[in-house]
Short mmCIF file of C-alpha atoms in Angstrom, two decimals:
data_model
loop_
_atom_site.label_atom_id
_atom_site.label_comp_id
_atom_site.label_asym_id
_atom_site.label_seq_id
_atom_site.Cartn_x
_atom_site.Cartn_y
_atom_site.Cartn_z
CA MET S 1 0.00 0.00 0.00
CA ASN S 2 1.21 3.53 -0.75
CA THR S 3 0.55 5.84 2.22
CA ALA S 4 2.09 9.02 0.79
CA GLY S 5 0.41 12.06 2.22
CA HIS S 6 -1.07 10.03 5.06
CA SER S 7 -0.24 12.31 8.00
CA GLU S 8 -0.04 11.26 11.62
CA ALA S 9 -3.05 13.38 12.52
CA THR S 10 -5.26 11.80 9.86
CA ALA S 11 -4.47 8.11 10.41
CA ARG S 12 -7.74 6.19 10.47
CA ARG S 13 -6.89 4.68 13.82
CA GLY S 14 -3.98 5.91 15.84
CA LEU S 15 -1.71 4.38 18.46
CA GLU S 16 -3.53 2.46 21.18
CA LEU S 17 -1.21 2.13 24.18
CA THR S 18 -2.38 0.15 27.20
CA PRO S 19 -1.00 -0.18 30.75
CA PHE S 20 0.34 -3.54 31.92
CA ARG S 21 1.85 -5.11 35.03
CA GLY S 22 5.55 -5.01 34.33
CA LEU S 23 7.87 -7.81 35.38
CA ARG S 24 10.97 -6.40 37.03
CA TYR S 25 14.01 -7.79 38.80
CA ASP S 26 13.93 -7.71 42.59
CA PRO S 27 17.08 -5.64 43.31
CA ASP S 28 17.62 -7.55 46.56
CA ARG S 29 17.90 -10.86 44.67
CA VAL S 30 20.48 -9.89 42.01
CA GLY S 31 24.02 -8.55 42.14
CA SER S 32 23.00 -5.23 40.61
CA LEU S 33 20.46 -4.04 38.09
CA ALA S 34 23.26 -3.08 35.71
CA ALA S 35 24.65 -6.63 35.87
CA VAL S 36 21.37 -8.23 34.75
CA THR S 37 20.72 -5.93 31.78
CA SER S 38 21.78 -6.45 28.19
CA PRO S 39 21.60 -4.69 24.84
CA PRO S 40 18.76 -6.00 22.62
CA TYR S 41 19.24 -9.57 21.43
CA ASP S 42 20.42 -8.59 17.94
CA VAL S 43 23.03 -6.11 19.23
CA VAL S 44 24.86 -8.60 21.47
CA VAL S 45 28.05 -9.49 19.57
CA ARG S 46 28.26 -13.23 19.92
CA PRO S 47 30.07 -15.13 21.26
CA ASP S 48 32.31 -12.65 23.12
CA GLY S 49 29.53 -10.33 24.26
CA LEU S 50 27.25 -13.21 25.18
CA TYR S 51 29.85 -14.88 27.41
CA HIS S 52 30.65 -11.55 29.04
CA LEU S 53 27.00 -10.90 29.89
CA GLN S 54 26.38 -14.44 31.10
CA SER S 55 29.29 -14.14 33.51
CA ALA S 56 28.20 -10.72 34.76
CA ASP S 57 25.37 -12.23 36.82
CA PRO S 58 23.67 -15.65 36.88
CA TYR S 59 20.35 -13.86 36.27
CA ASN S 60 21.42 -11.74 33.31
CA ILE S 61 18.56 -11.27 30.83
CA VAL S 62 20.61 -12.84 27.99
CA ARG S 63 19.68 -16.23 29.49
CA LEU S 64 16.13 -15.43 28.37
CA ILE S 65 16.64 -13.49 25.14
CA LEU S 66 19.59 -15.57 23.84
CA PRO S 67 19.33 -19.01 25.46
CA GLN S 68 22.11 -21.41 24.55
CA ALA S 69 21.26 -24.99 23.54
CA THR S 70 21.92 -27.33 20.62
CA THR S 71 18.57 -27.01 18.83
CA PRO S 72 16.06 -24.18 18.33
CA SER S 73 13.35 -26.02 20.27
CA ALA S 74 15.75 -26.71 23.13
CA ARG S 75 16.70 -23.04 23.27
CA SER S 76 13.08 -21.92 23.53
CA GLU S 77 12.26 -24.50 26.20
CA GLN S 78 15.36 -23.55 28.14
CA ALA S 79 14.26 -19.89 28.18
CA ALA S 80 10.75 -20.90 29.27
CA ASP S 81 12.13 -23.07 32.10
CA THR S 82 14.46 -20.27 33.20
CA LEU S 83 11.65 -17.71 33.24
CA ARG S 84 9.38 -20.03 35.25
CA ARG S 85 12.15 -20.66 37.75
CA TRP S 86 12.98 -16.98 38.17
CA LEU S 87 9.30 -16.17 38.72
CA SER S 88 8.87 -18.93 41.29
CA GLU S 89 12.03 -17.85 43.11
CA GLY S 90 11.01 -14.19 43.14
CA ILE S 91 13.95 -13.07 40.99
CA LEU S 92 11.39 -11.41 38.72
CA THR S 93 8.17 -10.05 40.23
CA ALA S 94 5.11 -8.37 38.72
CA ASP S 95 4.27 -4.83 39.74
CA PRO S 96 1.11 -4.68 41.89
CA GLU S 97 -1.02 -2.70 39.42
CA PRO S 98 -1.00 -2.00 35.69
CA GLY S 99 0.77 1.11 34.53
CA LEU S 100 2.61 2.84 31.75
CA TYR S 101 6.33 3.36 32.34
CA VAL S 102 8.42 6.44 31.65
CA TYR S 103 11.94 5.42 30.67
CA GLU S 104 14.97 7.70 30.55
CA GLN S 105 18.44 7.12 29.14
CA ARG S 106 21.28 9.61 29.49
CA ASP S 107 24.98 9.49 28.68
CA GLY S 108 27.91 11.69 29.61
CA GLY S 109 27.98 13.34 26.20
CA GLY S 110 24.66 15.15 26.52
CA MET S 111 22.45 12.50 24.94
CA LEU S 112 19.04 12.37 26.64
CA GLN S 113 16.15 10.14 25.61
CA ARG S 114 12.79 9.80 27.30
CA GLY S 115 9.78 7.78 26.25
CA ILE S 116 6.81 5.74 27.39
CA ILE S 117 6.74 1.94 27.68
CA GLY S 118 3.40 0.18 27.33
CA ILE S 119 1.69 -2.53 25.32
CA LEU S 120 0.53 -1.39 21.89
CA ARG S 121 -2.40 -2.75 19.91
CA LEU S 122 -1.01 -4.59 16.90
CA SER S 123 -2.00 -3.34 13.47
CA ASP S 124 -1.56 -4.28 9.85
CA PRO S 125 0.65 -2.13 7.58
CA SER S 126 -2.46 -1.17 5.58
CA GLU S 127 -3.79 0.70 8.61
CA GLY S 128 -0.91 3.18 8.44
CA VAL S 129 -0.53 3.26 12.24
CA VAL S 130 2.84 1.55 12.72
CA LEU S 131 5.17 2.06 9.79
CA PRO S 132 7.95 -0.46 9.11
CA HIS S 133 10.89 0.71 7.04
CA GLU S 134 12.97 -2.46 6.66
CA ASP S 135 12.46 -5.96 5.35
CA VAL S 136 12.81 -8.86 7.77
CA MET S 137 14.53 -12.25 7.62
CA PRO S 138 12.02 -15.12 7.96
CA HIS S 139 14.36 -17.35 9.98
CA VAL S 140 14.82 -14.62 12.60
CA VAL S 141 11.06 -14.10 12.91
CA ALA S 142 10.61 -17.85 13.29
CA ASP S 143 13.26 -17.94 16.03
CA ARG S 144 11.74 -15.02 17.96
CA ALA S 145 8.25 -16.48 17.56
CA ALA S 146 9.33 -19.81 19.03
CA LEU S 147 10.89 -17.98 21.97
CA MET S 148 7.83 -15.82 22.68
CA ARG S 149 5.49 -18.77 22.18
CA ALA S 150 7.41 -20.90 24.69
CA THR S 151 7.83 -18.17 27.32
CA SER S 152 4.44 -16.51 26.75
CA ALA S 153 6.26 -13.23 27.30
CA ASN S 154 7.55 -10.10 25.60
CA LEU S 155 11.10 -10.07 26.93
CA GLU S 156 12.27 -6.70 25.58
CA PRO S 157 10.47 -3.65 24.14
CA LEU S 158 10.62 -2.48 20.55
CA LEU S 159 11.74 1.10 19.92
CA LEU S 160 9.08 3.14 18.09
CA THR S 161 9.16 6.86 17.33
CA TYR S 162 6.46 9.42 16.69
CA ARG S 163 6.53 13.16 16.04
CA GLY S 164 4.74 15.08 18.75
CA ASP S 165 3.27 18.40 17.68
CA ASN S 166 2.80 20.16 21.03
CA PRO S 167 5.10 20.30 24.08
CA ALA S 168 2.00 20.81 26.24
CA ALA S 169 0.32 17.63 24.95
CA ALA S 170 -0.69 15.08 27.56
CA ALA S 171 2.00 12.50 26.74
CA ALA S 172 4.79 15.07 26.81
CA GLU S 173 3.55 16.58 30.07
CA ALA S 174 3.20 13.16 31.69
CA VAL S 175 6.79 12.29 30.83
CA GLU S 176 8.14 15.55 32.26
CA ASP S 177 6.00 15.27 35.39
CA ALA S 178 7.16 11.70 36.03
CA VAL S 179 10.87 12.51 35.89
CA GLY S 180 10.39 14.99 38.73
CA ARG S 181 9.52 12.11 41.08
CA PRO S 182 11.80 9.47 42.62
CA PRO S 183 12.21 6.61 40.10
CA LEU S 184 11.27 2.98 40.52
CA LEU S 185 14.83 2.10 39.57
CA ALA S 186 18.04 3.80 38.57
CA THR S 187 21.23 2.19 37.32
CA THR S 188 24.25 2.93 35.14
CA THR S 189 25.41 0.29 32.68
CA GLU S 190 29.00 -0.31 31.63
CA ASP S 191 28.51 1.64 28.40
CA GLY S 192 28.16 4.80 30.52
CA PHE S 193 24.41 5.19 30.06
CA SER S 194 22.28 5.90 33.10
CA HIS S 195 18.78 4.41 33.10
CA ARG S 196 15.76 5.47 35.17
CA LEU S 197 12.20 4.13 35.20
CA TRP S 198 8.94 5.52 36.63
CA SER S 199 5.41 4.13 36.57
CA ILE S 200 2.23 6.02 35.73
CA THR S 201 -0.86 4.40 37.25
CA ASP S 202 -3.18 7.38 37.76
CA PRO S 203 -6.24 6.65 35.54
CA GLU S 204 -6.71 10.27 34.49
CA THR S 205 -3.07 10.66 33.45
CA VAL S 206 -3.13 7.35 31.59
CA ALA S 207 -6.32 8.35 29.77
CA GLY S 208 -4.72 11.64 28.73
CA ILE S 209 -1.69 9.86 27.31
CA GLN S 210 -3.89 7.40 25.43
CA SER S 211 -6.02 10.17 23.94
CA ASP S 212 -2.92 12.07 22.85
CA LEU S 213 -1.22 9.07 21.24
CA ALA S 214 -4.42 8.09 19.42
CA ARG S 215 -3.75 11.05 17.07
CA HIS S 216 -0.37 9.73 15.96
CA GLN S 217 1.31 7.07 13.89
CA ALA S 218 4.70 5.57 14.72
CA LEU S 219 7.82 4.51 12.84
CA ILE S 220 9.57 1.30 13.86
CA ALA S 221 13.04 2.53 14.78
CA ASP S 222 14.35 -0.76 16.13
CA GLY S 223 12.60 -4.12 16.32
CA HIS S 224 11.19 -4.98 12.89
CA HIS S 225 11.66 -8.70 13.53
CA ARG S 226 9.94 -8.51 16.90
CA TRP S 227 7.04 -6.53 15.43
CA ALA S 228 6.68 -9.14 12.67
CA THR S 229 6.82 -11.78 15.42
CA TYR S 230 4.05 -10.06 17.40
CA ARG S 231 1.88 -10.04 14.28
CA ARG S 232 2.59 -13.70 13.50
CA LEU S 233 1.65 -14.76 17.03
CA ARG S 234 -1.50 -12.64 16.96
CA ALA S 235 -2.55 -14.48 13.80
CA GLU S 236 -2.15 -17.79 15.66
CA HIS S 237 -4.58 -16.66 18.38
CA THR S 238 -7.90 -15.83 16.74
CA ALA S 239 -9.75 -14.94 19.94
CA PRO S 240 -9.19 -11.41 21.29
CA GLY S 241 -6.68 -11.41 24.10
CA PRO S 242 -3.15 -10.53 25.23
CA TRP S 243 -1.57 -11.58 21.91
CA ASP S 244 -3.29 -8.57 20.31
CA TYR S 245 -0.71 -6.33 22.00
CA GLY S 246 3.08 -6.08 22.07
CA LEU S 247 5.60 -4.41 24.36
CA VAL S 248 7.01 -1.13 22.98
CA LEU S 249 8.91 2.01 23.94
CA LEU S 250 7.46 5.12 22.26
CA VAL S 251 9.77 8.12 21.89
CA ASP S 252 8.67 11.55 20.69
CA THR S 253 11.59 12.47 18.42
CA ALA S 254 10.35 16.05 18.09
CA ARG S 255 11.46 16.41 21.72
CA TYR S 256 14.12 13.70 21.97
CA PRO S 257 15.81 13.07 18.61
CA LEU S 258 17.44 9.68 18.18
CA ARG S 259 20.86 8.93 16.78
CA VAL S 260 20.78 7.08 13.48
CA ARG S 261 23.77 4.82 12.87
CA ALA S 262 24.63 2.25 10.25
CA ILE S 263 24.60 -1.51 10.63
CA HIS S 264 27.69 -3.06 9.09
CA ARG S 265 28.15 -6.36 7.25
CA LEU S 266 30.70 -9.08 7.86
CA LEU S 267 31.11 -11.35 4.84
CA HIS S 268 32.32 -14.77 5.93
CA GLY S 269 34.64 -16.65 3.61
CA LEU S 270 35.28 -13.72 1.27
CA PRO S 271 38.82 -12.35 1.69
CA VAL S 272 39.26 -8.65 1.06
CA SER S 273 41.57 -9.35 -1.88
CA GLU S 274 38.85 -11.32 -3.66
CA ALA S 275 36.18 -8.74 -2.84
CA LEU S 276 38.33 -5.97 -4.30
CA ALA S 277 39.29 -7.97 -7.40
CA ALA S 278 35.62 -8.42 -8.27
CA LEU S 279 35.13 -4.63 -8.19
CA ASP S 280 37.68 -3.90 -10.88
CA GLY S 281 36.15 -1.59 -13.46
CA LEU S 282 32.83 -1.41 -11.58
CA PHE S 283 33.66 0.92 -8.68
CA GLN S 284 36.45 3.31 -7.81
CA VAL S 285 38.66 1.80 -5.10
CA ARG S 286 41.19 3.71 -2.98
CA ARG S 287 43.37 2.19 -0.24
CA LEU S 288 43.45 4.20 3.00
CA ASP S 289 46.32 3.49 5.40
CA VAL S 290 44.76 5.51 8.22
CA PRO S 291 43.12 4.76 11.58
CA LEU S 292 39.42 3.86 11.73
CA PRO S 293 38.16 7.38 12.69
CA GLU S 294 39.90 8.95 9.69
CA ALA S 295 38.65 6.21 7.39
CA LEU S 296 35.08 6.88 8.56
CA GLU S 297 35.56 10.59 7.86
CA ALA S 298 36.63 9.73 4.32
CA LEU S 299 33.54 7.53 3.98
CA ALA S 300 31.29 10.38 5.16
CA ASP S 301 32.87 12.78 2.65
CA ALA S 302 32.46 10.31 -0.21
CA ALA S 303 28.85 9.57 0.79
CA CYS S 304 27.96 13.22 0.16
CA ASP S 305 28.54 12.62 -3.56
CA GLY S 306 26.90 9.21 -3.97
CA ASN S 307 27.13 5.59 -2.89
CA ALA S 308 30.21 4.76 -0.83
CA PHE S 309 31.46 1.89 1.36
CA LEU S 310 34.54 0.98 3.35
CA LEU S 311 35.98 -2.52 3.03
CA ALA S 312 38.28 -3.82 5.77
CA GLY S 313 39.80 -7.04 7.02
CA ASP S 314 43.34 -7.03 5.66
CA GLY S 315 44.86 -4.39 7.95
CA ALA S 316 43.87 -1.42 5.79
CA PHE S 317 40.69 0.35 4.71
CA HIS S 318 39.51 0.51 1.11
CA LEU S 319 37.12 3.27 0.08
CA VAL S 320 34.72 1.97 -2.57
CA ASP S 321 32.63 4.60 -4.37
CA ARG S 322 31.57 6.00 -7.74
CA PRO S 323 29.80 2.90 -9.07
CA ASP S 324 29.46 2.45 -12.81
CA PRO S 325 26.02 3.91 -13.74
CA ASP S 326 25.41 1.11 -16.27
CA LEU S 327 26.00 -1.47 -13.53
CA LEU S 328 23.40 0.21 -11.33
CA ASP S 329 20.90 0.38 -14.19
CA ARG S 330 21.32 -3.36 -14.80
CA THR S 331 21.08 -4.50 -11.18
CA ILE S 332 18.73 -2.20 -9.26
CA PRO S 333 14.96 -2.60 -9.69
CA ALA S 334 13.46 0.32 -11.58
CA ASP S 335 9.99 0.13 -10.00
CA ARG S 336 10.95 1.92 -6.76
CA PRO S 337 11.31 5.61 -5.83
CA THR S 338 14.63 7.30 -6.56
CA ALA S 339 15.26 7.71 -2.82
CA TRP S 340 15.17 3.92 -2.45
CA ARG S 341 17.17 3.16 -5.60
CA THR S 342 20.03 5.42 -4.45
CA LEU S 343 20.33 4.07 -0.91
CA ASP S 344 23.72 2.61 -0.04
CA ALA S 345 21.94 -0.45 1.38
CA THR S 346 20.09 -0.93 -1.92
CA VAL S 347 23.31 -0.77 -3.91
CA LEU S 348 25.02 -3.10 -1.46
CA HIS S 349 22.31 -5.76 -1.53
CA ALA S 350 21.05 -5.52 -5.12
CA THR S 351 24.37 -4.82 -6.83
CA LEU S 352 27.31 -5.93 -4.70
CA LEU S 353 25.96 -8.90 -2.77
CA GLU S 354 23.71 -10.36 -5.43
CA HIS S 355 25.47 -9.60 -8.70
CA VAL S 356 29.14 -8.92 -7.91
CA TRP S 357 30.01 -11.10 -4.92
CA HIS S 358 27.14 -13.63 -5.22
CA ILE S 359 26.48 -13.75 -1.47
CA PRO S 360 22.99 -14.68 -0.19
CA GLU S 361 21.84 -11.91 2.12
CA ASP S 362 19.70 -14.18 4.30
CA SER S 363 22.34 -16.83 5.07
CA PRO S 364 24.03 -16.55 8.50
CA ALA S 365 26.77 -18.80 7.15
CA HIS S 366 27.71 -16.15 4.60
CA ILE S 367 26.88 -12.80 6.19
CA ALA S 368 26.55 -11.27 9.67
CA TYR S 369 25.01 -7.93 10.58
CA ILE S 370 26.98 -6.09 13.30
CA HIS S 371 26.25 -2.72 14.92
CA ASP S 372 29.68 -2.00 16.39
CA THR S 373 32.13 -0.62 13.81
CA ALA S 374 35.37 -1.64 15.50
CA ALA S 375 34.03 -5.11 16.29
CA THR S 376 33.14 -5.66 12.63
CA VAL S 377 36.68 -4.79 11.53
CA GLU S 378 38.28 -6.91 14.26
CA LYS S 379 36.18 -9.96 13.38
CA ALA S 380 36.97 -9.59 9.68
CA GLU S 381 40.70 -9.40 10.39
CA ARG S 382 40.54 -12.36 12.78
CA ASP S 383 38.41 -14.58 10.52
CA GLY S 384 39.82 -13.64 7.14
CA GLY S 385 36.53 -12.20 5.90
CA THR S 386 35.51 -8.80 4.58
CA ALA S 387 33.95 -6.05 6.66
CA VAL S 388 31.65 -3.72 4.74
CA LEU S 389 31.25 -0.49 6.70
CA MET S 390 28.22 1.64 5.94
CA HIS S 391 27.37 5.34 6.28
CA PRO S 392 24.13 6.04 8.20
CA VAL S 393 20.88 7.13 6.56
CA ARG S 394 19.13 10.30 7.74
CA GLU S 395 15.93 9.80 9.76
CA GLU S 396 13.92 11.99 7.37
CA VAL S 397 14.74 9.66 4.47
CA VAL S 398 13.67 6.64 6.52
CA ARG S 399 10.37 8.23 7.58
CA ASP S 400 9.53 9.52 4.09
CA LEU S 401 10.05 6.10 2.52
CA ALA S 402 8.02 4.42 5.28
CA ARG S 403 5.11 6.80 4.67
CA GLN S 404 5.18 5.81 1.00
CA GLY S 405 4.91 2.17 2.03
CA VAL S 406 8.42 1.45 0.75
CA THR S 407 10.63 -0.80 2.88
CA MET S 408 14.39 -0.46 2.89
CA PRO S 409 16.75 -3.44 2.62
CA ARG S 410 17.05 -5.37 5.88
CA LYS S 411 19.32 -3.99 8.58
CA SER S 412 19.64 -0.60 6.85
CA THR S 413 19.61 1.53 9.99
CA SER S 414 20.41 1.45 13.68
CA PHE S 415 18.40 3.95 15.69
CA GLY S 416 19.52 4.61 19.24
CA PRO S 417 20.07 4.67 22.01
CA LYS S 418 18.20 1.38 22.23
CA PRO S 419 16.33 0.49 25.42
CA ALA S 420 18.28 -1.79 27.73
CA SER S 421 16.79 -5.27 27.94
CA GLY S 422 15.97 -6.47 31.45
CA LEU S 423 14.55 -3.34 33.07
CA VAL S 424 10.89 -4.20 32.46
CA LEU S 425 9.37 -7.30 30.82
CA ARG S 426 5.81 -8.38 30.07
CA ALA S 427 4.27 -11.75 30.85
CA LEU S 428 1.15 -12.32 28.79
CA ASP S 429 -0.57 -14.27 31.56
CA VAL S 430 -0.09 -11.63 34.30
#
């Protein structure tokens, strides 16, 4: 469906956010709240990051969101058993009454993000209420669905954004009022971010937030696979009930703009020398014997003039830009808007991966998607593969394409900061 011109204020049915009884760690039963949190499941750089988090505390949330076992079914059952045990032991407890939660993240560099956590009514893309902007990988959705099905829980919130139009609106005022009170929890994680959480249970305040959000539509900033999972599980439960809703964090980016970063690619089994040889005559290639920060600056400069990438893995950086126009005409679908056809991610997937390097984009054996730039380079150098470093897309481009009903190639963007996993969970039977 094409939703161009479909403004937030005129969506047929806006955001429907509902209070819930959050599951939270009992701080007296764990080493520290920081020690039991984790980045979202797809940001944990496995295996190093996974082992580090598992050793941080025996109750770290990764034991639920990334259970380790030999088969997919065993992993899901392990997570379900772990969750049941933690609930019975009082490691996780449900708040006494339903509420919406105000969540704040702050770092030492002046980054401040505040939003509202609740359970959102699921909707179809045709409704124009929640706008996806990326394609998803079916095997990831299947994996997340098995995990949610087994645990009967939403273990970590999606990150959704909307554009508020009035600083005096009920949702904005409720957020600012909440942060003036003592929080339910406060912790600082090892990445330097401080996290605080408040609950809103007053019926009048909740009703005001709901009325305000009902005028808006949201963009999925992070969590396309989990949103697709929510919708798959809703389809499996035909009777109205808890599967009609999913756990989300809603951030008003008119007040609290997000950072938009790139997600990089690690190509297994493709040495840099072979990757570069295949580009001969198709792209301009320049070797950069400079540190990573300077190489990224060169990438940013080149991206101002067109498609550009950095390849790494052999101890140097290689700036790849200025693709042959005839190559692009032959390899990129012509039935999409110009803004989509000129995306770096489009050129990477449609031209480089499919036609030049012949790498299947949905095969974990051939390609990994990594958020951390330095980690991508280090893994490529260690494993003999090729790191493809990307330049981030502007949020306006993402939102404009989403409103047209056009999805970007998978893993095109990384909005942040992402909510820490483990601060508040949702059990569907509570």
